[in-house]
Coordinates of N, CA and C in Angstrom, one line a residue:
Chain A
X1 N -12.1 -11.6 -5.4 CA -11.1 -10.4 -4.5 C -10.5 -10.3 -5.8
X2 N -10.6 -8.7 -5.6 CA -10.0 -7.2 -7.0 C -7.7 -7.5 -6.0
X3 N -6.9 -7.5 -6.7 CA -6.1 -7.3 -6.1 C -5.0 -6.3 -6.8
X4 N -3.9 -5.8 -6.0 CA -3.0 -4.9 -5.5 C -1.5 -5.3 -5.8
X5 N -0.4 -6.0 -6.6 CA 0.6 -5.8 -6.5 C 1.5 -4.8 -6.4
X6 N 2.7 -5.3 -5.3 CA 3.7 -5.0 -5.4 C 4.9 -5.5 -5.0
X7 N 6.5 -5.1 -5.8 CA 7.4 -5.7 -5.4 C 7.7 -5.6 -3.6
X8 N 7.4 -7.3 -3.5 CA 7.8 -7.0 -1.4 C 9.4 -5.5 -1.0
X9 N 10.5 -6.3 -2.4 CA 11.6 -5.3 -1.7 C 11.9 -6.8 -0.8
X10 N 13.5 -6.2 0.1 CA 13.5 -4.6 0.0 C 14.1 -4.1 -1.5
X11 N 14.2 -3.1 -1.4 CA 14.6 -2.1 -2.6 C 15.6 -1.2 -1.9
X12 N 16.9 -0.9 -2.2 CA 17.7 -0.5 -1.4 C 18.4 0.1 -2.6
X13 N 18.7 1.6 -2.1 CA 19.2 3.0 -3.1 C 19.8 3.5 -1.5
X14 N 20.9 4.4 -2.4 CA 21.4 4.7 -2.6 C 21.1 7.0 -1.7
X15 N 21.5 7.4 -0.4 CA 21.0 8.5 0.0 C 21.7 9.3 -1.5
X16 N 20.2 10.1 -1.8 CA 20.0 11.6 -3.0 C 19.7 10.8 -3.7
X17 N 19.5 8.9 -4.4 CA 19.2 9.1 -5.4 C 17.8 8.9 -5.8
X18 N 17.2 8.7 -6.7 CA 16.0 7.8 -7.1 C 15.5 6.9 -6.8
X19 N 14.5 6.6 -5.5 CA 13.9 5.1 -5.5 C 12.3 5.7 -6.5
X20 N 12.5 4.3 -7.0 CA 11.1 3.8 -7.9 C 10.3 3.0 -7.7
X21 N 9.4 3.0 -7.1 CA 8.5 1.6 -6.3 C 7.1 2.2 -7.4
X22 N 6.5 0.8 -7.8 CA 5.6 0.1 -8.3 C 4.1 -0.7 -8.0
X23 N 3.2 -0.5 -8.5 CA 2.3 -1.1 -8.4 C 1.7 -1.2 -9.5
X24 N 1.3 -2.3 -9.6 CA 0.2 -2.9 -10.3 C -1.4 -3.8 -10.1
X25 N -2.5 -3.4 -10.9 CA -3.8 -3.4 -9.9 C -4.6 -4.0 -11.0
X26 N -5.8 -5.3 -10.6 CA -6.2 -5.9 -12.0 C -7.4 -5.0 -11.9
X27 N -8.8 -4.3 -11.0 CA -9.7 -3.6 -11.3 C -9.6 -2.6 -12.4
X28 N -9.5 -3.0 -13.8 CA -10.1 -2.3 -14.3 C -11.4 -0.3 -14.1
X29 N -11.8 -0.8 -13.4 CA -12.7 0.2 -12.9 C -12.5 1.7 -12.2
X30 N -11.0 0.2 -11.3 CA -10.8 1.2 -10.3 C -10.2 3.4 -10.5
X31 N -10.1 4.2 -9.8 CA -10.8 5.8 -10.1 C -9.8 6.0 -9.4
X32 N -9.7 5.4 -7.9 CA -7.9 6.3 -7.2 C -7.1 5.8 -7.0
X33 N -6.7 6.5 -6.3 CA -4.9 5.5 -6.3 C -4.4 6.1 -4.8
X34 N -3.3 6.0 -3.7 CA -3.0 6.1 -3.0 C -1.7 5.5 -2.6
X35 N -0.9 5.9 -2.8 CA -0.1 5.9 -1.9 C 0.5 5.5 0.1
X36 N 0.6 5.4 0.6 CA 0.6 5.7 1.8 C 2.5 4.8 2.6
X37 N 2.9 5.1 3.3 CA 4.3 5.4 4.6 C 4.2 4.2 5.3
X38 N 4.7 3.7 5.7 CA 4.4 3.0 7.2 C 4.9 2.6 7.3
X39 N 5.9 3.2 8.7 CA 7.3 2.6 9.3 C 7.0 1.3 10.3
X40 N 7.7 1.3 10.8 CA 8.0 -0.3 11.5 C 7.7 0.4 12.8
X41 N 6.3 -0.6 13.4 CA 5.7 -0.2 14.2 C 4.6 0.4 14.4
X42 N 4.8 1.3 13.1 CA 2.7 2.2 13.1 C 2.2 1.9 12.1
X43 N 1.1 3.2 12.2 CA 0.2 2.8 11.0 C 0.3 3.6 9.7
X44 N 0.0 3.3 9.1 CA 0.4 4.0 8.1 C -0.3 5.4 7.8
X45 N 0.9 6.2 6.7 CA 0.6 7.7 6.9 C -0.3 7.7 4.8
X46 N -0.6 8.2 4.7 CA -0.4 8.8 3.2 C 0.2 10.1 3.0
X47 N 0.8 9.6 1.9 CA 1.5 10.8 1.2 C 1.9 10.7 -0.4
X48 N 0.8 10.3 -1.0 CA -0.5 10.7 -2.0 C -1.2 9.9 -2.3
X49 N -2.3 10.8 -3.2 CA -3.4 10.3 -4.4 C -3.0 11.2 -5.7
X50 N -3.6 10.0 -6.2 CA -3.7 9.9 -7.5 C -4.7 10.0 -8.4
X51 N -5.1 10.3 -9.1 CA -6.8 9.8 -9.5 C -6.7 10.1 -11.6
X52 N -5.9 10.9 -12.1 CA -5.7 10.4 -13.7 C -4.7 10.2 -14.3
X53 N -4.8 10.1 -15.5 CA -3.8 9.5 -15.6 C -2.4 10.7 -15.6
X54 N -1.4 10.0 -16.0 CA -0.2 11.0 -16.0 C 1.0 11.1 -14.8
X55 N 1.0 12.6 -14.1 CA 2.1 12.6 -12.8 C 1.2 13.4 -12.1
X56 N 1.5 13.5 -11.3 CA 1.6 14.0 -9.8 C 2.5 14.5 -9.0
X57 N 2.9 15.9 -8.9 CA 4.4 16.2 -7.6 C 4.1 16.9 -6.3
X58 N 4.1 15.9 -5.8 CA 4.7 16.8 -4.1 C 5.5 16.9 -3.3
X59 N 6.7 18.0 -3.1 CA 7.5 17.8 -3.6 C 9.1 17.2 -3.9
X60 N 9.1 16.2 -3.1 CA 9.9 15.5 -2.7 C 9.4 14.3 -4.0
X61 N 8.1 13.6 -3.8 CA 7.0 12.6 -4.8 C 6.7 13.3 -6.0
X62 N 6.5 11.9 -7.1 CA 5.4 12.1 -8.0 C 4.9 10.6 -7.9
X63 N 3.4 10.3 -8.3 CA 3.0 10.0 -8.1 C 2.3 9.3 -9.5
X64 N 2.8 9.0 -10.2 CA 2.8 8.2 -11.7 C 1.2 7.2 -11.9
X65 N 0.2 7.7 -12.8 CA -0.7 6.3 -13.0 C -1.0 6.9 -14.5
X66 N -1.3 5.2 -14.8 CA -1.6 4.8 -16.6 C -2.8 3.5 -16.4
X67 N -3.2 4.1 -16.1 CA -4.6 3.4 -16.8 C -4.8 2.1 -17.4
X68 N -4.3 3.2 -18.8 CA -4.5 1.3 -19.5 C -3.3 0.8 -19.6
X69 N -2.3 0.5 -18.7 CA -1.6 -0.5 -18.1 C -1.6 -1.1 -16.4
X70 N -2.9 -0.5 -15.8 CA -3.2 -0.7 -14.5 C -2.1 -0.2 -13.8
X71 N -1.1 0.2 -14.1 CA -0.5 0.8 -13.0 C -0.3 1.6 -12.5
X72 N 0.2 1.5 -11.7 CA 0.5 2.9 -10.9 C 1.6 3.3 -9.7
X73 N 2.8 3.7 -10.0 CA 3.6 3.7 -9.5 C 4.7 5.7 -8.7
X74 N 5.8 5.4 -8.1 CA 5.5 6.6 -6.8 C 7.4 6.1 -7.1
X75 N 7.8 7.6 -7.5 CA 8.8 7.4 -7.7 C 9.7 9.4 -6.1
X76 N 11.0 8.7 -6.2 CA 11.2 9.4 -4.7 C 12.7 10.0 -4.5
X77 N 12.2 11.6 -5.1 CA 13.4 12.1 -5.4 C 14.6 12.8 -3.9
X78 N 15.9 12.5 -5.0 CA 16.8 12.5 -3.4 C 16.3 11.8 -1.8
X79 N 16.4 10.5 -2.7 CA 15.9 9.9 -1.2 C 17.1 10.0 -0.1
X80 N 16.2 9.9 1.3 CA 17.1 10.0 2.5 C 16.6 8.9 3.1
X81 N 17.8 8.6 4.1 CA 17.5 7.4 5.0 C 16.5 7.3 6.0
X82 N 15.6 8.5 5.8 CA 14.2 8.2 6.7 C 13.1 8.5 6.0
X83 N 13.5 7.7 4.5 CA 12.5 7.2 3.8 C 12.5 6.1 3.6
X84 N 13.4 5.1 4.1 CA 13.2 4.0 4.7 C 12.4 3.4 5.8
X85 N 11.1 3.6 5.1 CA 10.3 3.1 5.0 C 9.3 1.1 4.2
X86 N 8.2 1.2 4.8 CA 7.9 0.6 4.0 C 6.2 1.0 3.6
X87 N 6.1 0.8 1.8 CA 5.7 2.3 0.9 C 4.5 1.2 0.4
X88 N 3.0 1.8 1.0 CA 2.0 0.6 1.1 C 0.9 1.4 -0.7
X89 N 0.8 0.9 -1.7 CA -0.4 0.9 -2.8 C -2.1 0.8 -1.9
X90 N -2.7 1.3 -2.8 CA -3.8 1.3 -2.5 C -4.7 2.1 -2.8
X91 N -5.5 0.7 -4.0 CA -6.4 0.8 -4.6 C -8.2 1.4 -4.3
X92 N -9.5 1.9 -5.1 CA -10.6 1.9 -4.4 C -11.4 0.9 -4.5
X93 N -12.0 -0.2 -4.1 CA -12.9 -0.9 -4.2 C -13.5 -1.0 -5.4
X94 N -14.8 -2.2 -5.9 CA -15.0 -1.9 -6.2 C -16.7 -1.5 -5.5
X95 N -16.7 -1.6 -4.6 CA -18.1 0.0 -3.4 C -17.5 0.6 -3.7
X96 N -16.4 1.4 -4.3 CA -16.0 3.2 -3.8 C -15.3 3.0 -2.8
X97 N -15.6 2.6 -1.8 CA -15.0 3.0 -0.9 C -14.1 2.2 0.1
X98 N -14.5 1.6 0.8 CA -12.8 0.4 0.4 C -11.5 0.6 0.3
X99 N -10.8 0.4 0.8 CA -8.9 0.1 0.1 C -8.9 -1.1 -0.4
X100 N -8.2 -1.3 -1.3 CA -7.6 -2.6 -1.7 C -6.5 -2.1 -1.5
X101 N -5.3 -3.0 -0.2 CA -3.9 -2.7 -0.1 C -3.2 -3.9 -0.6
X102 N -1.8 -3.0 -1.3 CA -0.7 -4.4 -2.2 C 0.1 -4.5 -0.3
X103 N 0.6 -5.0 -1.1 CA 1.8 -5.8 0.3 C 2.8 -5.2 1.0
X104 N 2.9 -4.1 0.0 CA 3.6 -2.7 0.7 C 5.2 -3.1 -0.1
X105 N 6.2 -2.4 -0.6 CA 7.3 -2.6 -0.6 C 7.8 -1.9 0.0
X106 N 9.1 -2.4 0.6 CA 9.8 -2.4 1.9 C 11.4 -1.7 0.7
X107 N 11.8 -0.4 1.5 CA 12.9 0.5 0.9 C 14.0 0.8 1.7
X108 N 14.4 0.6 1.3 CA 15.6 0.8 2.8 C 16.9 2.1 1.8
X109 N 17.1 3.1 2.5 CA 17.7 4.2 2.0 C 19.5 4.2 3.1
X110 N 20.1 3.6 1.7 CA 21.7 3.2 2.2 C 22.2 5.2 2.5
X111 N 22.9 5.4 3.5 CA 23.7 7.0 3.8 C 25.0 6.3 2.8
Chain B
X1 N -5.2 20.2 13.3 CA -5.7 19.8 13.8 C -5.7 18.0 14.3
X2 N -6.4 18.1 15.9 CA -6.6 16.2 15.9 C -6.3 15.3 14.6
X3 N -5.8 14.2 14.9 CA -5.7 12.7 14.1 C -7.3 11.7 14.3
X4 N -6.7 10.7 14.3 CA -8.0 9.8 14.5 C -7.4 9.3 15.2
X5 N -7.8 8.9 16.7 CA -7.5 7.9 17.9 C -8.1 6.7 18.4
X6 N -7.1 5.7 18.3 CA -8.0 4.9 19.0 C -6.9 3.5 20.0
X7 N -8.2 3.2 21.0 CA -7.9 3.0 22.6 C -8.2 1.3 22.9
X8 N -7.6 0.2 22.8 CA -6.5 0.8 23.8 C -5.6 0.9 23.4
X9 N -4.3 0.6 22.9 CA -2.9 0.2 22.2 C -2.4 -0.1 21.9
X10 N -3.0 -1.2 23.1 CA -2.2 -2.9 23.2 C -3.5 -3.6 23.7
X11 N -3.9 -4.8 23.2 CA -5.0 -5.3 24.2 C -4.4 -7.2 24.6
X12 N -4.2 -7.7 25.3 CA -3.9 -9.1 26.2 C -4.4 -9.6 25.7
X13 N -5.4 -10.9 25.3 CA -6.0 -11.0 26.0 C -6.6 -12.4 25.9
X14 N -7.1 -13.3 26.8 CA -7.0 -15.0 26.7 C -8.1 -15.4 25.8
X15 N -7.6 -16.8 25.1 CA -8.8 -17.4 23.7 C -9.9 -17.7 24.5
X16 N -10.7 -16.9 24.1 CA -12.8 -16.9 23.9 C -13.7 -16.2 24.9
X17 N -12.7 -15.1 25.0 CA -12.5 -13.6 25.9 C -13.1 -13.0 25.1
X18 N -14.2 -12.2 25.2 CA -14.8 -10.5 23.9 C -14.1 -9.5 23.9
X19 N -13.1 -8.7 22.7 CA -12.8 -7.4 23.8 C -13.5 -6.3 22.5
X20 N -13.5 -5.6 23.0 CA -13.3 -3.8 22.2 C -12.8 -3.0 21.8
X21 N -12.7 -2.6 21.3 CA -12.2 -2.4 20.2 C -12.5 -0.3 20.3
X22 N -12.2 0.6 20.0 CA -12.1 1.7 20.1 C -11.8 2.7 19.4
X23 N -12.8 3.1 18.5 CA -12.2 4.4 17.0 C -12.9 6.3 17.2
X24 N -12.5 7.1 17.3 CA -12.1 7.9 17.1 C -11.8 9.0 16.4
X25 N -12.9 8.8 15.1 CA -12.3 10.2 13.6 C -12.0 11.2 13.8
X26 N -11.1 11.9 12.6 CA -11.1 13.2 12.8 C -12.7 13.8 12.5
X27 N -12.1 15.5 13.7 CA -14.3 15.9 13.2 C -14.4 16.1 11.8
X28 N -15.3 15.7 12.1 CA -15.5 16.5 11.0 C -16.1 15.4 9.5
X29 N -14.9 14.3 10.2 CA -15.3 13.1 8.8 C -16.5 11.9 9.3
X30 N -17.4 11.9 7.6 CA -18.4 11.0 7.6 C -18.4 9.7 8.0
X31 N -17.3 9.5 7.5 CA -16.8 7.5 6.7 C -16.0 7.3 8.2
X32 N -16.0 5.9 8.4 CA -15.1 5.7 9.1 C -14.2 4.6 8.7
X33 N -14.1 3.6 8.9 CA -13.9 2.2 8.2 C -12.8 1.5 9.4
X34 N -12.7 0.3 9.5 CA -12.1 -0.7 10.1 C -11.4 -1.4 9.4
X35 N -10.0 -1.3 9.6 CA -9.3 -2.6 8.5 C -8.4 -3.4 9.9
X36 N -7.5 -4.7 9.6 CA -6.7 -4.9 9.9 C -5.1 -5.3 9.4
X37 N -4.5 -5.7 10.3 CA -3.4 -5.7 9.5 C -2.4 -7.2 10.4
X38 N -2.6 -7.9 9.9 CA -2.0 -9.2 10.7 C 0.0 -9.5 9.8
X39 N 0.7 -10.1 10.8 CA 2.1 -9.9 10.2 C 2.3 -10.9 9.4
X40 N 3.2 -10.0 8.2 CA 3.7 -10.3 7.0 C 2.8 -10.3 6.2
X41 N 1.0 -9.9 6.2 CA -0.1 -9.5 5.6 C -0.5 -7.7 4.9
X42 N -0.9 -8.6 4.1 CA -1.5 -6.4 4.2 C -2.8 -5.9 4.6
X43 N -3.5 -5.3 4.5 CA -4.2 -4.2 5.5 C -5.2 -5.2 4.6
X44 N -6.2 -5.8 5.5 CA -7.8 -6.5 5.2 C -9.1 -5.7 6.2
X45 N -9.3 -4.8 4.5 CA -10.9 -3.9 4.9 C -11.5 -4.7 5.8
X46 N -13.0 -4.3 7.1 CA -13.5 -5.1 7.4 C -14.9 -4.2 7.0
X47 N -14.9 -3.4 7.3 CA -16.1 -2.4 7.2 C -16.5 -1.2 7.3
X48 N -17.3 -0.6 7.1 CA -17.4 0.6 6.0 C -18.8 1.6 7.0
X49 N -18.1 2.8 7.4 CA -19.8 2.9 8.0 C -19.8 4.9 7.0
X50 N -20.8 5.1 6.9 CA -21.3 6.3 6.9 C -21.9 6.0 7.7
X51 N -21.8 8.2 8.6 CA -22.9 7.8 9.8 C -23.0 6.9 10.4
X52 N -24.3 6.8 10.9 CA -24.2 5.6 12.0 C -24.6 4.2 11.6
X53 N -24.2 4.7 10.2 CA -24.9 3.1 9.4 C -24.1 2.6 8.6
X54 N -24.0 0.5 8.8 CA -22.4 0.1 7.7 C -23.2 -0.1 6.5
X55 N -23.0 0.6 5.4 CA -23.5 0.1 4.1 C -23.2 -1.0 4.1
X56 N -21.2 -1.7 4.3 CA -20.3 -2.3 3.7 C -19.9 -3.5 4.7
X57 N -20.3 -4.1 5.6 CA -20.0 -5.4 6.0 C -19.2 -6.2 5.3
X58 N -18.8 -6.0 4.1 CA -18.1 -7.2 3.3 C -16.9 -8.4 3.6
X59 N -16.6 -7.1 5.3 CA -15.3 -8.4 4.8 C -14.8 -8.2 6.6
X60 N -16.2 -8.1 7.4 CA -16.1 -8.8 8.5 C -16.4 -10.4 8.4
X61 N -14.9 -11.7 8.9 CA -14.7 -12.6 9.0 C -15.8 -13.3 9.5
X62 N -16.3 -13.3 10.3 CA -17.2 -13.6 11.4 C -17.8 -13.2 11.7
X63 N -19.3 -14.2 12.5 CA -20.1 -13.5 13.1 C -19.8 -13.1 14.5
X64 N -17.8 -13.6 14.3 CA -17.6 -13.4 15.6 C -17.2 -12.1 16.2
X65 N -17.4 -10.7 14.7 CA -16.9 -9.5 14.9 C -18.6 -8.7 14.1
X66 N -18.1 -7.7 15.5 CA -19.6 -6.2 14.5 C -19.0 -5.3 15.7
X67 N -19.6 -5.0 15.0 CA -18.7 -3.3 15.3 C -20.5 -1.9 15.3
X68 N -20.3 -1.6 15.8 CA -21.2 -0.2 15.4 C -21.1 0.8 15.8
X69 N -21.5 2.8 15.2 CA -21.3 3.2 15.2 C -22.3 4.5 16.1
X70 N -21.8 5.6 16.9 CA -23.0 6.2 18.2 C -22.4 8.0 17.7
X71 N -23.6 8.7 17.1 CA -23.7 10.4 17.4 C -22.8 10.2 15.8
X72 N -22.4 9.4 14.7 CA -22.1 9.9 13.9 C -20.2 9.8 14.3
X73 N -19.9 9.1 15.2 CA -18.7 9.9 15.5 C -17.8 8.1 16.3
X74 N -17.6 8.0 16.8 CA -17.4 6.7 18.2 C -17.0 5.8 17.6
X75 N -16.5 4.6 17.1 CA -17.0 3.9 16.6 C -16.2 2.4 17.3
X76 N -17.1 1.4 17.7 CA -16.3 0.2 18.6 C -17.1 -1.4 17.5
X77 N -15.9 -2.2 18.2 CA -15.4 -3.4 17.0 C -15.2 -3.3 17.9
X78 N -15.8 -4.6 17.6 CA -16.3 -5.6 19.0 C -16.0 -7.3 18.9
X79 N -15.2 -7.9 19.7 CA -14.9 -9.8 18.9 C -15.3 -10.6 20.0
X80 N -16.3 -11.4 20.1 CA -16.9 -11.9 21.5 C -15.8 -13.8 20.3
X81 N -15.9 -13.8 21.8 CA -14.7 -15.6 21.3 C -14.2 -15.3 20.9
X82 N -12.8 -14.6 21.5 CA -11.5 -14.1 20.5 C -10.8 -15.7 20.2
X83 N -10.3 -15.4 19.4 CA -9.7 -17.1 18.9 C -8.2 -16.7 18.4
X84 N -7.1 -16.9 18.8 CA -6.2 -16.7 18.4 C -5.9 -16.2 16.9
X85 N -6.1 -16.2 15.6 CA -6.0 -16.6 14.5 C -6.8 -14.5 14.4
X86 N -6.5 -14.0 15.2 CA -7.6 -12.5 15.8 C -6.4 -11.9 15.6
X87 N -5.3 -12.5 16.4 CA -4.7 -11.6 17.1 C -4.1 -10.2 15.4
X88 N -3.8 -9.4 15.5 CA -3.1 -8.0 13.8 C -3.7 -6.7 15.0
X89 N -2.8 -6.6 14.4 CA -2.6 -4.8 14.2 C -4.6 -4.4 13.8
X90 N -5.1 -3.6 14.8 CA -6.6 -3.2 14.0 C -7.1 -1.9 13.6
X91 N -6.8 -1.3 13.1 CA -6.4 -0.1 12.4 C -8.4 0.0 11.6
X92 N -8.2 1.8 12.2 CA -9.3 2.6 11.7 C -9.0 3.4 11.3
X93 N -9.6 4.1 10.1 CA -9.9 5.1 9.2 C -11.0 5.9 9.0
X94 N -10.4 7.0 9.0 CA -11.9 8.3 8.5 C -11.5 9.2 7.1
X95 N -12.1 8.8 7.0 CA -12.3 10.6 5.8 C -14.1 11.2 5.0
X96 N -13.3 12.7 4.7 CA -14.3 13.5 4.8 C -15.6 12.7 4.1
X97 N -16.2 11.9 3.7 CA -17.4 11.8 3.2 C -17.2 10.0 1.6
X98 N -18.2 10.2 2.2 CA -17.9 8.4 1.7 C -17.8 8.3 -0.1
X99 N -16.9 9.0 -0.4 CA -16.9 9.6 -2.6 C -15.5 8.6 -2.4
X100 N -15.3 8.0 -3.6 CA -13.9 7.3 -3.7 C -12.4 8.3 -3.6
X101 N -12.4 9.0 -4.1 CA -12.0 10.4 -4.4 C -11.5 10.2 -2.9
X102 N -12.3 9.9 -1.5 CA -12.4 10.4 -0.3 C -10.7 9.9 0.2
X103 N -9.8 10.5 0.8 CA -8.2 10.6 1.2 C -8.7 10.0 2.8
X104 N -8.5 8.6 3.1 CA -8.1 7.7 5.0 C -6.8 7.9 4.9
X105 N -7.2 8.2 6.8 CA -6.3 8.8 7.0 C -6.3 8.2 8.3
X106 N -5.2 7.4 8.9 CA -5.9 6.1 9.6 C -4.6 6.3 11.1
X107 N -6.2 6.6 12.3 CA -5.5 5.8 13.7 C -3.4 5.4 13.7
X108 N -3.1 5.2 14.6 CA -2.8 4.4 15.4 C -2.4 3.1 15.3
X109 N -3.7 1.5 15.5 CA -3.5 1.5 16.3 C -4.0 0.3 16.8
X110 N -4.2 -1.0 17.3 CA -5.0 -1.0 18.5 C -4.3 -2.5 18.3
X111 N -3.0 -2.9 18.8 CA -2.4 -4.3 18.8 C -2.7 -4.9 19.6
X112 N -3.9 -6.0 18.9 CA -4.1 -7.0 20.0 C -3.7 -8.9 19.6
X113 N -3.2 -8.9 21.0 CA -2.5 -10.0 20.5 C -3.6 -11.8 21.3
X114 N -3.8 -12.5 20.9 CA -4.5 -13.5 21.6 C -3.9 -15.0 21.8
X115 N -4.1 -15.2 23.6 CA -3.1 -16.1 23.9 C -4.0 -17.5 23.8

């Protein structure tokens, strides 16, 4: 079983700060990386995908990928209380089709 | 456009009964996936469909679990002789195609409780 590791948190940041969420993965052959947001009692919602080394920005979100270090991160700028959720890192599996998920990092943005 | 839909949203059943969970993917999405999420656990892959075929069933936990997809659209996940450890949220996702770069979009899930 290929692993995707995340700190469970909770990660607490004040409103307006930058939240930094990290993820490591074990399969060097992985090519697709995704961040999902999951509110309590809801299903995962895709917020970012990244496939190449470097940064990818979308609004307040920036995903960063370093394949050599097998590391992917998500930065949330100007964090808002509405960003409080569990953030799931997902990496494509050996088959290429299914996703392997980390257990998620709980983020709490305090007003 | 409409997202992935699943029904029922909640299902309570007695141990030993069979249940069927339904997924309707985003229109035009050829790939469909079933996952489950147990309390405190991560998402666990169950099965993948491309069209009506299931090239990857590696995540099905036992032979009590089966799934089919018809017309390249709706999929049904069937759990026979349910056990308490089957209690979980069952999530369906779809993507444009089978390629690993394709983003997967999730439905709202079916919460299954086995008493």
